[in-house]
PDB file of C-alpha atoms in Angstrom:
ATOM      1  CA  MET A   1     -18.759  26.092  24.166  1.00 89.00           C
ATOM      2  CA  ILE A   2     -20.866  25.769  21.009  1.00 93.00           C
ATOM      3  CA  MET A   3     -17.707  25.727  18.849  1.00 93.00           C
ATOM      4  CA  GLU A   4     -16.374  22.838  20.907  1.00 93.00           C
ATOM      5  CA  LYS A   5     -19.612  20.881  20.441  1.00 92.00           C
ATOM      6  CA  LEU A   6     -19.622  21.576  16.699  1.00 92.00           C
ATOM      7  CA  TYR A   7     -16.006  20.492  16.474  1.00 94.00           C
ATOM      8  CA  ARG A   8     -16.682  17.246  18.341  1.00 94.00           C
ATOM      9  CA  LEU A   9     -19.675  16.566  16.102  1.00 93.00           C
ATOM     10  CA  TRP A  10     -17.538  17.228  13.021  1.00 95.00           C
ATOM     11  CA  VAL A  11     -14.780  14.875  14.243  1.00 93.00           C
ATOM     12  CA  SER A  12     -17.368  12.206  15.028  1.00 93.00           C
ATOM     13  CA  LEU A  13     -18.896  12.458  11.550  1.00 94.00           C
ATOM     14  CA  VAL A  14     -15.571  12.519   9.702  1.00 94.00           C
ATOM     15  CA  SER A  15     -14.250   9.606  11.770  1.00 92.00           C
ATOM     16  CA  LYS A  16     -17.077   7.460  10.419  1.00 93.00           C
ATOM     17  CA  LEU A  17     -15.481   7.797   6.981  1.00 95.00           C
ATOM     18  CA  GLN A  18     -12.232   6.131   8.065  1.00 95.00           C
ATOM     19  CA  SER A  19     -13.236   2.519   7.385  1.00 95.00           C
ATOM     20  CA  PRO A  20     -14.934   3.268   4.046  1.00 97.00           C
ATOM     21  CA  PHE A  21     -11.817   5.200   3.008  1.00 97.00           C
ATOM     22  CA  LEU A  22      -9.562   2.305   4.026  1.00 97.00           C
ATOM     23  CA  LEU A  23     -11.826  -0.081   2.109  1.00 97.00           C
ATOM     24  CA  VAL A  24     -11.636   2.008  -1.062  1.00 97.00           C
ATOM     25  CA  ILE A  25      -7.854   2.356  -1.021  1.00 97.00           C
ATOM     26  CA  ARG A  26      -7.405  -1.324  -0.134  1.00 97.00           C
ATOM     27  CA  LEU A  27      -9.675  -2.442  -2.967  1.00 97.00           C
ATOM     28  CA  TYR A  28      -8.167  -0.140  -5.574  1.00 98.00           C
ATOM     29  CA  TRP A  29      -4.489  -0.430  -4.672  1.00 97.00           C
ATOM     30  CA  GLY A  30      -4.715  -4.090  -3.656  1.00 98.00           C
ATOM     31  CA  TRP A  31      -6.033  -4.787  -7.153  1.00 98.00           C
ATOM     32  CA  GLN A  32      -3.293  -2.629  -8.687  1.00 98.00           C
ATOM     33  CA  PHE A  33      -0.625  -4.489  -6.698  1.00 98.00           C
ATOM     34  CA  PHE A  34      -2.153  -7.780  -7.872  1.00 98.00           C
ATOM     35  CA  LEU A  35      -2.177  -6.725 -11.528  1.00 98.00           C
ATOM     36  CA  THR A  36       1.372  -5.381 -11.387  1.00 98.00           C
ATOM     37  CA  GLY A  37       2.674  -8.519  -9.686  1.00 98.00           C
ATOM     38  CA  ARG A  38       0.793 -10.785 -12.056  1.00 98.00           C
ATOM     39  CA  GLY A  39       2.252  -8.845 -14.976  1.00 98.00           C
ATOM     40  CA  LYS A  40       5.759  -9.413 -13.650  1.00 98.00           C
ATOM     41  CA  LEU A  41       5.118 -13.136 -13.200  1.00 98.00           C
ATOM     42  CA  MET A  42       3.391 -13.585 -16.568  1.00 98.00           C
ATOM     43  CA  ASN A  43       6.268 -11.815 -18.349  1.00 98.00           C
ATOM     44  CA  LEU A  44       9.076 -13.197 -16.229  1.00 97.00           C
ATOM     45  CA  ASP A  45      11.810 -13.071 -18.870  1.00 97.00           C
ATOM     46  CA  ARG A  46      11.033  -9.450 -19.738  1.00 98.00           C
ATOM     47  CA  THR A  47      10.883  -8.511 -16.035  1.00 97.00           C
ATOM     48  CA  ALA A  48      14.165 -10.320 -15.339  1.00 97.00           C
ATOM     49  CA  GLY A  49      15.742  -8.481 -18.280  1.00 97.00           C
ATOM     50  CA  PHE A  50      14.561  -5.152 -16.899  1.00 97.00           C
ATOM     51  CA  PHE A  51      15.937  -6.084 -13.464  1.00 97.00           C
ATOM     52  CA  ALA A  52      19.259  -7.090 -15.066  1.00 97.00           C
ATOM     53  CA  ASN A  53      19.443  -3.668 -16.772  1.00 96.00           C
ATOM     54  CA  LEU A  54      19.004  -2.095 -13.343  1.00 95.00           C
ATOM     55  CA  HIS A  55      21.920  -4.229 -12.065  1.00 95.00           C
ATOM     56  CA  ILE A  56      19.701  -6.069  -9.599  1.00 96.00           C
ATOM     57  CA  PRO A  57      21.493  -9.277  -8.618  1.00 96.00           C
ATOM     58  CA  MET A  58      19.862 -12.608  -9.483  1.00 97.00           C
ATOM     59  CA  PRO A  59      17.316 -10.825 -11.687  1.00 97.00           C
ATOM     60  CA  LYS A  60      15.075 -13.813 -12.370  1.00 97.00           C
ATOM     61  CA  LEU A  61      14.832 -14.766  -8.679  1.00 98.00           C
ATOM     62  CA  ASN A  62      14.190 -11.153  -7.702  1.00 97.00           C
ATOM     63  CA  ALA A  63      11.569 -10.819 -10.454  1.00 98.00           C
ATOM     64  CA  ILE A  64       9.795 -13.865  -9.003  1.00 98.00           C
ATOM     65  CA  LEU A  65      10.065 -12.476  -5.464  1.00 98.00           C
ATOM     66  CA  ALA A  66       8.863  -8.990  -6.406  1.00 98.00           C
ATOM     67  CA  GLY A  67       6.069 -10.315  -8.621  1.00 98.00           C
ATOM     68  CA  SER A  68       4.899 -12.800  -5.995  1.00 98.00           C
ATOM     69  CA  THR A  69       5.024 -10.189  -3.238  1.00 98.00           C
ATOM     70  CA  GLU A  70       2.979  -7.736  -5.284  1.00 98.00           C
ATOM     71  CA  CYS A  71       0.555 -10.352  -6.609  1.00 98.00           C
ATOM     72  CA  PHE A  72      -0.216 -12.194  -3.386  1.00 98.00           C
ATOM     73  CA  GLY A  73       0.351  -9.216  -1.080  1.00 98.00           C
ATOM     74  CA  GLY A  74      -2.077  -7.257  -3.258  1.00 98.00           C
ATOM     75  CA  LEU A  75      -4.715  -9.960  -2.886  1.00 98.00           C
ATOM     76  CA  LEU A  76      -4.244  -9.987   0.897  1.00 98.00           C
ATOM     77  CA  LEU A  77      -4.500  -6.190   0.952  1.00 97.00           C
ATOM     78  CA  LEU A  78      -7.627  -6.320  -1.217  1.00 96.00           C
ATOM     79  CA  LEU A  79      -9.266  -8.825   1.158  1.00 97.00           C
ATOM     80  CA  GLY A  80      -8.038  -7.095   4.284  1.00 97.00           C
ATOM     81  CA  LEU A  81      -6.493 -10.362   5.456  1.00 98.00           C
ATOM     82  CA  GLY A  82      -3.256 -10.212   7.416  1.00 97.00           C
ATOM     83  CA  SER A  83      -3.127  -6.639   6.236  1.00 95.00           C
ATOM     84  CA  ARG A  84      -0.609  -5.193   8.643  1.00 96.00           C
ATOM     85  CA  ILE A  85       1.732  -8.115   8.017  1.00 97.00           C
ATOM     86  CA  ALA A  86       1.262  -8.141   4.233  1.00 97.00           C
ATOM     87  CA  THR A  87       2.113  -4.442   3.968  1.00 98.00           C
ATOM     88  CA  VAL A  88       5.658  -4.906   5.281  1.00 98.00           C
ATOM     89  CA  PRO A  89       7.022  -6.852   2.266  1.00 98.00           C
ATOM     90  CA  LEU A  90       4.988  -4.607  -0.048  1.00 98.00           C
ATOM     91  CA  ILE A  91       6.637  -1.510   1.453  1.00 98.00           C
ATOM     92  CA  PHE A  92      10.053  -3.178   1.223  1.00 98.00           C
ATOM     93  CA  THR A  93       9.431  -4.004  -2.450  1.00 98.00           C
ATOM     94  CA  MET A  94       8.452  -0.407  -3.180  1.00 97.00           C
ATOM     95  CA  VAL A  95      11.542   0.921  -1.379  1.00 97.00           C
ATOM     96  CA  ILE A  96      13.693  -1.357  -3.553  1.00 96.00           C
ATOM     97  CA  ALA A  97      11.776  -0.154  -6.635  1.00 95.00           C
ATOM     98  CA  TYR A  98      12.565   3.436  -5.680  1.00 94.00           C
ATOM     99  CA  LEU A  99      16.229   2.721  -4.993  1.00 95.00           C
ATOM    100  CA  THR A 100      16.740   0.882  -8.271  1.00 95.00           C
ATOM    101  CA  ALA A 101      14.340   2.160 -10.941  1.00 93.00           C
ATOM    102  CA  ASP A 102      13.788   5.660  -9.519  1.00 94.00           C
ATOM    103  CA  ASN A 103      16.992   6.341  -7.584  1.00 93.00           C
ATOM    104  CA  ASP A 104      17.357   9.804  -9.121  1.00 94.00           C
ATOM    105  CA  LYS A 105      13.978  10.740  -7.661  1.00 94.00           C
ATOM    106  CA  VAL A 106      15.059   9.553  -4.206  1.00 93.00           C
ATOM    107  CA  GLN A 107      18.305  11.541  -4.431  1.00 93.00           C
ATOM    108  CA  HIS A 108      16.350  14.700  -5.253  1.00 94.00           C
ATOM    109  CA  ILE A 109      13.462  14.137  -2.844  1.00 93.00           C
ATOM    110  CA  PHE A 110      13.870  17.606  -1.297  1.00 94.00           C
ATOM    111  CA  SER A 111      14.918  19.600  -4.354  1.00 95.00           C
ATOM    112  CA  LYS A 112      12.324  17.996  -6.674  1.00 94.00           C
ATOM    113  CA  PRO A 113       9.582  16.570  -4.445  1.00 94.00           C
ATOM    114  CA  ASP A 114       7.071  16.488  -7.313  1.00 95.00           C
ATOM    115  CA  ASP A 115       9.269  13.981  -9.127  1.00 94.00           C
ATOM    116  CA  PHE A 116       9.418  11.786  -6.018  1.00 95.00           C
ATOM    117  CA  VAL A 117       5.665  11.697  -5.440  1.00 95.00           C
ATOM    118  CA  SER A 118       4.886  11.186  -9.132  1.00 95.00           C
ATOM    119  CA  ALA A 119       7.135   8.103  -9.399  1.00 95.00           C
ATOM    120  CA  ALA A 120       5.303   4.800  -9.851  1.00 93.00           C
ATOM    121  CA  PRO A 121       6.185   3.309  -6.434  1.00 95.00           C
ATOM    122  CA  PHE A 122       4.919   6.290  -4.430  1.00 96.00           C
ATOM    123  CA  GLN A 123       1.172   5.636  -4.366  1.00 96.00           C
ATOM    124  CA  PHE A 124       1.681   1.910  -3.889  1.00 97.00           C
ATOM    125  CA  MET A 125       4.018   2.541  -0.955  1.00 97.00           C
ATOM    126  CA  LEU A 126       1.793   5.255   0.535  1.00 97.00           C
ATOM    127  CA  THR A 127      -1.210   2.930   0.487  1.00 97.00           C
ATOM    128  CA  ALA A 128       0.757   0.157   2.168  1.00 98.00           C
ATOM    129  CA  ILE A 129       2.010   2.577   4.836  1.00 98.00           C
ATOM    130  CA  ILE A 130      -1.523   3.863   5.509  1.00 98.00           C
ATOM    131  CA  VAL A 131      -2.852   0.319   5.981  1.00 98.00           C
ATOM    132  CA  LEU A 132       0.159  -0.614   8.119  1.00 98.00           C
ATOM    133  CA  LEU A 133      -0.451   2.365  10.436  1.00 97.00           C
ATOM    134  CA  PHE A 134      -4.259   2.466  10.525  1.00 96.00           C
ATOM    135  CA  GLY A 135      -5.167  -1.156   9.820  1.00 96.00           C
ATOM    136  CA  PRO A 136      -7.565  -2.396   7.158  1.00 96.00           C
ATOM    137  CA  GLY A 137     -10.733  -0.950   8.714  1.00 95.00           C
ATOM    138  CA  VAL A 138     -13.911  -2.683   9.816  1.00 95.00           C
ATOM    139  CA  PHE A 139     -14.776  -3.797   6.266  1.00 96.00           C
ATOM    140  CA  SER A 140     -12.062  -6.445   6.137  1.00 97.00           C
ATOM    141  CA  LEU A 141     -11.494 -10.111   6.830  1.00 96.00           C
ATOM    142  CA  ASP A 142      -9.135  -9.084   9.636  1.00 96.00           C
ATOM    143  CA  ALA A 143     -12.022  -7.289  11.377  1.00 94.00           C
ATOM    144  CA  LEU A 144     -14.389 -10.198  10.733  1.00 95.00           C
ATOM    145  CA  ILE A 145     -11.921 -12.680  12.223  1.00 95.00           C
ATOM    146  CA  ALA A 146     -11.357 -10.415  15.215  1.00 93.00           C
ATOM    147  CA  LYS A 147     -15.117 -10.139  15.741  1.00 92.00           C
ATOM    148  CA  ILE A 148     -15.557 -13.922  15.553  1.00 92.00           C
ATOM    149  CA  ARG A 149     -12.737 -14.384  18.039  1.00 91.00           C
ATOM    150  CA  GLY A 150     -14.393 -11.927  20.418  1.00 89.00           C
ATOM    151  CA  HIS A 151     -12.088  -8.956  19.853  1.00 79.00           C
ATOM    152  CA  ASN A 152     -13.529  -5.568  19.106  1.00 70.00           C
ATOM    153  CA  PRO A 153     -11.321  -3.851  16.516  1.00 58.00           C
ATOM    154  CA  LYS A 154     -11.541  -0.069  16.428  1.00 56.00           C
ATOM    155  CA  ARG A 155     -10.397   0.002  12.808  1.00 49.00           C
TER     156      ARG A 155
END
């Protein structure tokens, strides 16, 4: 009986860390998405050249799309605004990054998992998946809007 009470207390305490954790990863990785996207857009010719070397069709258009998705999606993630919607194109962009720039790591995901998780897209994609599944947390514009509209968000 006492173990059950201690466990419930532990879960209650640890659960209070969920929103601060979501805030930290949103702020850090939202900013990283923004910087990466901005870098692509500011160096469009170089990015398009890199995309062309990867045999991505319409490299300049795709450089603009990827850069814009990362730049503006990162800002939305950082603010916690439209978070669960903004993560979908971010995840898609990271999947494409894996399949083009890091395809060898995808092909060896089970034989060399360390290579897969150390590839550049992994942490970006993981962050976007976490926010998609758990929401942005209570320290977000999404939560503020929900509160103003009379909804009580759990996360």
